[in-house]
Amino acid sequence: EVARLDTVWISPPVVAPAPPPPTPRPVRQTRARPAPPAPAPLPVPAPATDMPAPPQPETVAAAVTDGDPTPPEAAPAQESRPADTPPGAPHWQVRGADGQPLAAALPAAATDTPQHQALRYRVHGWIKGLEYHAQAELSWHTEDGRYLARQSISAFLLGSLEQTSRGRIGAEGFQPERFDDRRLTRLRSATLDWEAQLARFEPERPPAAIGPGTQDRLSVFLQLSALLEHLPALRAPGTLVEIPTLGSRSLQMWQFRVQDTDTLELPSGPLATLRLQRAPQSGDREQALLWLAPALGYAPVRIQMQESNGDHLTLTLRELP
């Protein structure tokens, strides 16, 4: 292709000489008035310490906004980074209540056993002051070193949402290869290239570096369940599990703090659970709590999420599988 370029020279206009400045008038001396006193600063309330930290419901089983990266104080210690982690790539890690890193390696039995599970929930929530009820389902299937997970939610007048995660199962646990997030007619996806250690997004956005243990927003709950089921040391109150979690637009470091054991009164009857809080991140004002049932391999049986604008959502297991 050949482009034509024309250059046109335009003579500058003739500018008339500026008139001489007027003779300044004498300034009358006046006494300056004192400035009014500055208003006293408003008292700043002390930050609340009894509120759990949260995320935005971009998934049925989770909630978090694609936004700020992990703050420096929450980053894993450099000396504990695996040798094969690329520079700048986050990796998963477990810390005890004292803040010290804990050894966490899944046994082979955690990834070799084929299984299929389907959990059905009833959903109750509020969006912009409007109450709604819905149905949700979380299911996954593992076999021959592969897994497929799907979660969906449907509500009258609100439409349906569906997320799908698929990939391999290895020494690090679940290793997602593709994550799809479908809302009505809109589809967003993330493909994880483990050889290049990059995640690529559709529609196109800047790629994100991935490291050992990186999950997507659906597989992260399968990984968390596997860790708690096969590593009893992680169930102690105060334990912090850090997992790099990939959405359809960016990657964040999700932190889960083990709190305590609870007995929930579910529609199917009382059930013993372990309560976890998704710890806050920099600029993250939403809140999320998870109740995982040991009798179901630490699968989530109740999820509570609340956004900074007041919208909130609760998923409760309808019946035991």
Short mmCIF file of C-alpha atoms in Angstrom, two decimals:
data_model
loop_
_atom_site.label_atom_id
_atom_site.label_comp_id
_atom_site.label_asym_id
_atom_site.label_seq_id
_atom_site.Cartn_x
_atom_site.Cartn_y
_atom_site.Cartn_z
CA GLU A 1 0.00 0.00 0.00
CA VAL A 2 1.23 3.52 -0.94
CA ALA A 3 0.06 6.53 1.01
CA ARG A 4 0.22 10.09 -0.28
CA LEU A 5 1.42 12.87 1.97
CA ASP A 6 0.78 16.53 1.09
CA THR A 7 2.48 19.33 3.01
CA VAL A 8 0.94 22.80 2.96
CA TRP A 9 2.81 25.81 4.30
CA ILE A 10 0.63 28.56 5.81
CA SER A 11 2.09 32.00 6.43
CA PRO A 12 1.52 33.26 9.97
CA PRO A 13 -0.87 36.19 10.27
CA VAL A 14 0.51 39.71 10.83
CA VAL A 15 0.04 40.62 14.45
CA ALA A 16 -0.62 44.26 15.30
CA PRO A 17 1.73 45.73 17.90
CA ALA A 18 0.37 45.51 21.40
CA PRO A 19 -0.79 48.81 22.95
CA PRO A 20 1.36 50.19 25.77
CA PRO A 21 0.32 49.04 29.21
CA PRO A 22 -1.81 51.50 31.20
CA THR A 23 -0.22 53.57 33.92
CA PRO A 24 -0.78 51.76 37.22
CA ARG A 25 -2.94 53.57 39.74
CA PRO A 26 -1.63 54.01 43.27
CA VAL A 27 -2.68 51.22 45.57
CA ARG A 28 -4.55 52.22 48.67
CA GLN A 29 -3.00 50.68 51.76
CA THR A 30 -5.51 48.67 53.76
CA ARG A 31 -5.14 46.56 56.83
CA ALA A 32 -5.26 42.84 56.01
CA ARG A 33 -7.99 40.90 57.72
CA PRO A 34 -6.86 37.88 59.72
CA ALA A 35 -7.61 34.52 58.07
CA PRO A 36 -10.45 32.55 59.70
CA PRO A 37 -9.27 29.66 61.88
CA ALA A 38 -9.09 26.28 60.14
CA PRO A 39 -11.92 23.91 61.11
CA ALA A 40 -11.01 21.16 63.50
CA PRO A 41 -10.61 17.77 61.76
CA LEU A 42 -13.48 15.33 62.12
CA PRO A 43 -12.79 12.40 64.45
CA VAL A 44 -11.82 9.28 62.50
CA PRO A 45 -13.46 6.13 63.88
CA ALA A 46 -11.18 3.25 64.71
CA PRO A 47 -11.27 0.50 62.09
CA ALA A 48 -13.56 -2.39 62.91
CA THR A 49 -11.79 -5.59 63.83
CA ASP A 50 -14.71 -7.98 64.08
CA MET A 51 -15.82 -7.85 60.46
CA PRO A 52 -14.65 -10.54 58.02
CA ALA A 53 -13.07 -9.51 54.73
CA PRO A 54 -14.74 -10.25 51.39
CA PRO A 55 -15.19 -10.37 47.55
CA GLN A 56 -17.60 -9.56 44.79
CA PRO A 57 -19.81 -12.44 43.57
CA GLU A 58 -18.34 -13.03 40.16
CA THR A 59 -18.77 -16.73 40.86
CA VAL A 60 -21.42 -18.69 42.71
CA ALA A 61 -18.96 -20.22 45.12
CA ALA A 62 -16.72 -17.18 45.36
CA ALA A 63 -16.44 -13.48 45.09
CA VAL A 64 -13.63 -11.06 44.39
CA THR A 65 -12.93 -8.11 42.15
CA ASP A 66 -10.27 -8.09 39.47
CA GLY A 67 -8.14 -5.30 40.80
CA ASP A 68 -5.15 -4.55 42.97
CA PRO A 69 -2.31 -7.05 43.11
CA THR A 70 -1.28 -8.63 46.36
CA PRO A 71 0.08 -5.96 48.74
CA PRO A 72 3.77 -6.30 49.73
CA GLU A 73 2.93 -7.33 53.27
CA ALA A 74 0.85 -10.26 52.02
CA ALA A 75 3.44 -11.54 49.53
CA PRO A 76 5.03 -14.92 50.32
CA ALA A 77 8.51 -14.93 51.81
CA GLN A 78 11.20 -14.99 49.15
CA GLU A 79 13.15 -17.82 50.74
CA SER A 80 10.13 -20.12 50.53
CA ARG A 81 9.53 -19.60 46.80
CA PRO A 82 9.80 -22.85 44.80
CA ALA A 83 12.87 -23.10 42.60
CA ASP A 84 10.86 -23.35 39.36
CA THR A 85 8.81 -20.20 39.98
CA PRO A 86 9.48 -17.51 37.34
CA PRO A 87 10.46 -14.05 38.63
CA GLY A 88 7.38 -12.02 39.55
CA ALA A 89 5.01 -15.02 39.43
CA PRO A 90 2.96 -15.68 42.59
CA HIS A 91 2.84 -19.12 44.15
CA TRP A 92 0.66 -20.76 46.75
CA GLN A 93 1.75 -21.04 50.35
CA VAL A 94 0.44 -21.98 53.79
CA ARG A 95 1.28 -20.13 57.01
CA GLY A 96 0.56 -21.14 60.57
CA ALA A 97 -1.12 -18.97 63.19
CA ASP A 98 2.35 -17.62 64.10
CA GLY A 99 2.96 -16.46 60.52
CA GLN A 100 5.62 -19.07 59.78
CA PRO A 101 5.41 -21.04 56.49
CA LEU A 102 4.12 -24.61 56.78
CA ALA A 103 5.09 -27.55 54.59
CA ALA A 104 2.07 -28.45 52.45
CA ALA A 105 2.37 -31.17 49.82
CA LEU A 106 -0.60 -33.23 48.68
CA PRO A 107 -0.15 -37.02 48.90
CA ALA A 108 -0.57 -39.07 45.73
CA ALA A 109 -3.88 -40.46 47.01
CA ALA A 110 -5.32 -36.95 46.88
CA THR A 111 -5.07 -36.86 43.08
CA ASP A 112 -5.38 -40.51 42.01
CA THR A 113 -8.92 -41.31 43.19
CA PRO A 114 -11.65 -40.79 40.56
CA GLN A 115 -14.71 -39.07 41.91
CA HIS A 116 -17.87 -37.31 40.89
CA GLN A 117 -19.77 -34.90 43.09
CA ALA A 118 -22.77 -32.59 42.60
CA LEU A 119 -23.92 -30.13 45.27
CA ARG A 120 -27.18 -28.19 44.95
CA TYR A 121 -27.82 -24.97 46.81
CA ARG A 122 -30.65 -22.60 47.47
CA VAL A 123 -29.70 -18.96 47.02
CA HIS A 124 -31.04 -15.93 48.87
CA GLY A 125 -29.76 -12.44 48.23
CA TRP A 126 -30.34 -8.74 47.74
CA ILE A 127 -29.26 -6.64 44.72
CA LYS A 128 -29.82 -2.87 44.91
CA GLY A 129 -32.53 -3.39 47.49
CA LEU A 130 -34.30 -6.10 45.48
CA GLU A 131 -34.67 -9.47 47.19
CA TYR A 132 -34.34 -12.58 45.07
CA HIS A 133 -34.22 -16.37 45.36
CA ALA A 134 -32.39 -18.73 43.03
CA GLN A 135 -31.00 -22.22 42.59
CA ALA A 136 -27.31 -23.09 42.18
CA GLU A 137 -25.26 -26.19 41.50
CA LEU A 138 -21.56 -26.98 41.88
CA SER A 139 -20.30 -30.22 40.29
CA TRP A 140 -16.95 -31.75 39.41
CA HIS A 141 -15.58 -34.97 37.95
CA THR A 142 -12.02 -36.31 38.16
CA GLU A 143 -10.56 -39.28 36.32
CA ASP A 144 -7.28 -40.32 34.63
CA GLY A 145 -5.42 -37.26 35.88
CA ARG A 146 -8.01 -34.82 34.48
CA TYR A 147 -10.86 -32.85 36.01
CA LEU A 148 -13.91 -30.92 34.84
CA ALA A 149 -15.81 -28.58 37.18
CA ARG A 150 -18.93 -26.53 36.53
CA GLN A 151 -21.06 -24.22 38.60
CA SER A 152 -24.28 -22.50 37.58
CA ILE A 153 -26.88 -20.21 39.10
CA SER A 154 -30.29 -19.31 37.70
CA ALA A 155 -32.86 -16.86 39.00
CA PHE A 156 -36.15 -15.50 37.71
CA LEU A 157 -35.66 -12.13 35.94
CA LEU A 158 -31.89 -12.26 36.64
CA GLY A 159 -30.98 -14.88 34.04
CA SER A 160 -28.30 -17.52 34.41
CA LEU A 161 -24.57 -17.59 35.06
CA GLU A 162 -22.21 -20.47 34.39
CA GLN A 163 -18.53 -21.02 35.03
CA THR A 164 -16.44 -23.94 33.82
CA SER A 165 -12.92 -25.03 34.76
CA ARG A 166 -10.96 -27.88 33.21
CA GLY A 167 -7.41 -29.10 33.44
CA ARG A 168 -5.01 -31.64 34.93
CA ILE A 169 -4.34 -33.01 38.41
CA GLY A 170 -0.72 -33.40 39.46
CA ALA A 171 1.71 -33.10 42.34
CA GLU A 172 0.56 -29.52 43.03
CA GLY A 173 -3.07 -30.60 43.02
CA PHE A 174 -5.51 -29.07 40.53
CA GLN A 175 -3.83 -27.40 37.56
CA PRO A 176 -6.42 -25.53 35.46
CA GLU A 177 -5.88 -25.08 31.73
CA ARG A 178 -9.01 -23.11 30.78
CA PHE A 179 -11.57 -21.08 32.69
CA ASP A 180 -14.84 -19.87 31.09
CA ASP A 181 -17.20 -17.33 32.62
CA ARG A 182 -20.54 -17.04 30.80
CA ARG A 183 -23.16 -14.48 31.78
CA LEU A 184 -26.24 -14.46 29.59
CA THR A 185 -24.73 -13.98 26.10
CA ARG A 186 -21.32 -12.68 27.25
CA LEU A 187 -18.38 -15.06 27.46
CA ARG A 188 -14.99 -14.30 29.01
CA SER A 189 -12.21 -16.87 29.18
CA ALA A 190 -8.69 -17.38 30.49
CA THR A 191 -6.23 -19.95 29.11
CA LEU A 192 -3.33 -21.03 31.30
CA ASP A 193 -0.14 -21.84 29.39
CA TRP A 194 1.95 -23.74 31.94
CA GLU A 195 4.93 -24.14 29.62
CA ALA A 196 5.21 -20.38 29.12
CA GLN A 197 3.83 -19.82 32.69
CA LEU A 198 1.41 -17.19 31.41
CA ALA A 199 -2.36 -16.76 31.51
CA ARG A 200 -3.99 -15.24 28.42
CA PHE A 201 -7.44 -13.67 28.36
CA GLU A 202 -10.32 -13.46 25.89
CA PRO A 203 -11.31 -10.70 25.13
CA GLU A 204 -7.65 -9.78 24.98
CA ARG A 205 -6.03 -8.17 28.00
CA PRO A 206 -2.42 -8.05 29.19
CA PRO A 207 -1.28 -11.60 30.12
CA ALA A 208 -0.59 -12.52 33.75
CA ALA A 209 2.37 -14.52 35.09
CA ILE A 210 1.37 -17.75 36.82
CA GLY A 211 3.34 -19.91 39.25
CA PRO A 212 2.98 -23.21 41.12
CA GLY A 213 -0.48 -23.73 42.59
CA THR A 214 -2.24 -21.01 40.57
CA GLN A 215 -5.99 -21.68 40.41
CA ASP A 216 -9.00 -20.13 38.75
CA ARG A 217 -12.08 -18.93 40.63
CA LEU A 218 -13.74 -22.32 40.41
CA SER A 219 -10.85 -24.76 40.86
CA VAL A 220 -9.64 -22.80 43.90
CA PHE A 221 -12.44 -24.36 46.00
CA LEU A 222 -11.55 -27.87 44.85
CA GLN A 223 -7.91 -27.20 45.71
CA LEU A 224 -8.82 -25.76 49.11
CA SER A 225 -11.00 -28.79 49.90
CA ALA A 226 -8.22 -31.21 48.91
CA LEU A 227 -5.67 -29.38 51.08
CA LEU A 228 -7.87 -29.42 54.17
CA GLU A 229 -8.95 -33.03 53.67
CA HIS A 230 -5.44 -34.49 53.28
CA LEU A 231 -3.39 -32.12 55.47
CA PRO A 232 -4.82 -32.06 59.03
CA ALA A 233 -2.28 -29.45 60.18
CA LEU A 234 -4.01 -26.86 58.00
CA ARG A 235 -7.26 -27.11 59.98
CA ALA A 236 -5.84 -25.36 63.07
CA PRO A 237 -7.47 -21.99 63.80
CA GLY A 238 -5.36 -19.11 62.53
CA THR A 239 -3.86 -21.02 59.58
CA LEU A 240 -3.60 -18.85 56.44
CA VAL A 241 -3.76 -20.45 52.99
CA GLU A 242 -2.59 -18.19 50.13
CA ILE A 243 -3.58 -19.23 46.60
CA PRO A 244 -3.00 -17.18 43.41
CA THR A 245 -6.47 -17.09 41.85
CA LEU A 246 -7.21 -16.24 38.24
CA GLY A 247 -10.44 -14.65 37.06
CA SER A 248 -11.55 -13.89 33.53
CA ARG A 249 -9.69 -10.55 33.53
CA SER A 250 -6.80 -10.64 36.03
CA LEU A 251 -5.04 -12.56 38.81
CA GLN A 252 -5.17 -11.92 42.56
CA MET A 253 -3.76 -13.57 45.65
CA TRP A 254 -6.67 -15.04 47.61
CA GLN A 255 -6.10 -15.63 51.32
CA PHE A 256 -8.24 -17.98 53.40
CA ARG A 257 -8.01 -17.80 57.19
CA VAL A 258 -9.18 -20.81 59.21
CA GLN A 259 -11.42 -19.56 62.02
CA ASP A 260 -13.27 -22.26 63.99
CA THR A 261 -15.64 -25.24 63.85
CA ASP A 262 -19.41 -24.74 63.64
CA THR A 263 -22.46 -26.99 63.57
CA LEU A 264 -24.87 -25.69 60.92
CA GLU A 265 -28.59 -26.34 60.90
CA LEU A 266 -29.17 -27.18 57.23
CA PRO A 267 -32.40 -28.30 55.54
CA SER A 268 -31.03 -31.84 55.68
CA GLY A 269 -30.23 -31.56 59.41
CA PRO A 270 -27.24 -30.51 61.58
CA LEU A 271 -23.81 -30.80 59.99
CA ALA A 272 -20.32 -30.23 61.43
CA THR A 273 -18.29 -27.65 59.47
CA LEU A 274 -15.03 -25.72 59.47
CA ARG A 275 -15.47 -21.95 59.02
CA LEU A 276 -13.03 -19.97 56.88
CA GLN A 277 -12.82 -16.27 56.09
CA ARG A 278 -11.44 -14.89 52.85
CA ALA A 279 -8.97 -12.37 54.21
CA PRO A 280 -9.04 -8.78 52.88
CA GLN A 281 -6.68 -7.43 50.25
CA SER A 282 -5.55 -3.89 49.56
CA GLY A 283 -8.63 -1.88 48.54
CA ASP A 284 -10.88 -4.94 48.97
CA ARG A 285 -14.00 -4.00 50.96
CA GLU A 286 -16.21 -7.02 50.29
CA GLN A 287 -16.69 -9.86 52.75
CA ALA A 288 -16.89 -13.64 52.37
CA LEU A 289 -17.28 -16.58 54.74
CA LEU A 290 -17.15 -20.28 53.86
CA TRP A 291 -18.35 -23.30 55.81
CA LEU A 292 -16.70 -26.55 54.66
CA ALA A 293 -18.00 -29.97 55.73
CA PRO A 294 -15.50 -32.71 56.68
CA ALA A 295 -18.16 -35.35 55.93
CA LEU A 296 -18.19 -34.16 52.29
CA GLY A 297 -14.43 -33.92 51.82
CA TYR A 298 -14.44 -30.29 53.03
CA ALA A 299 -16.72 -29.20 50.21
CA PRO A 300 -18.52 -25.86 50.78
CA VAL A 301 -22.01 -26.25 52.29
CA ARG A 302 -22.67 -22.58 53.03
CA ILE A 303 -21.23 -19.43 51.46
CA GLN A 304 -21.94 -15.85 52.53
CA MET A 305 -20.82 -12.86 50.49
CA GLN A 306 -21.40 -9.15 51.00
CA GLU A 307 -20.32 -6.34 48.71
CA SER A 308 -19.30 -2.84 49.73
CA ASN A 309 -22.52 -1.41 48.23
CA GLY A 310 -24.70 -3.52 50.56
CA ASP A 311 -25.60 -6.29 48.13
CA HIS A 312 -25.25 -9.71 49.73
CA LEU A 313 -25.71 -13.34 48.84
CA THR A 314 -26.05 -16.60 50.81
CA LEU A 315 -25.83 -20.09 49.36
CA THR A 316 -27.00 -23.00 51.53
CA LEU A 317 -26.76 -26.69 50.68
CA ARG A 318 -30.27 -28.02 50.07
CA GLU A 319 -29.61 -31.71 50.74
CA LEU A 320 -26.73 -34.08 51.33
CA PRO A 321 -25.47 -35.73 48.11
#
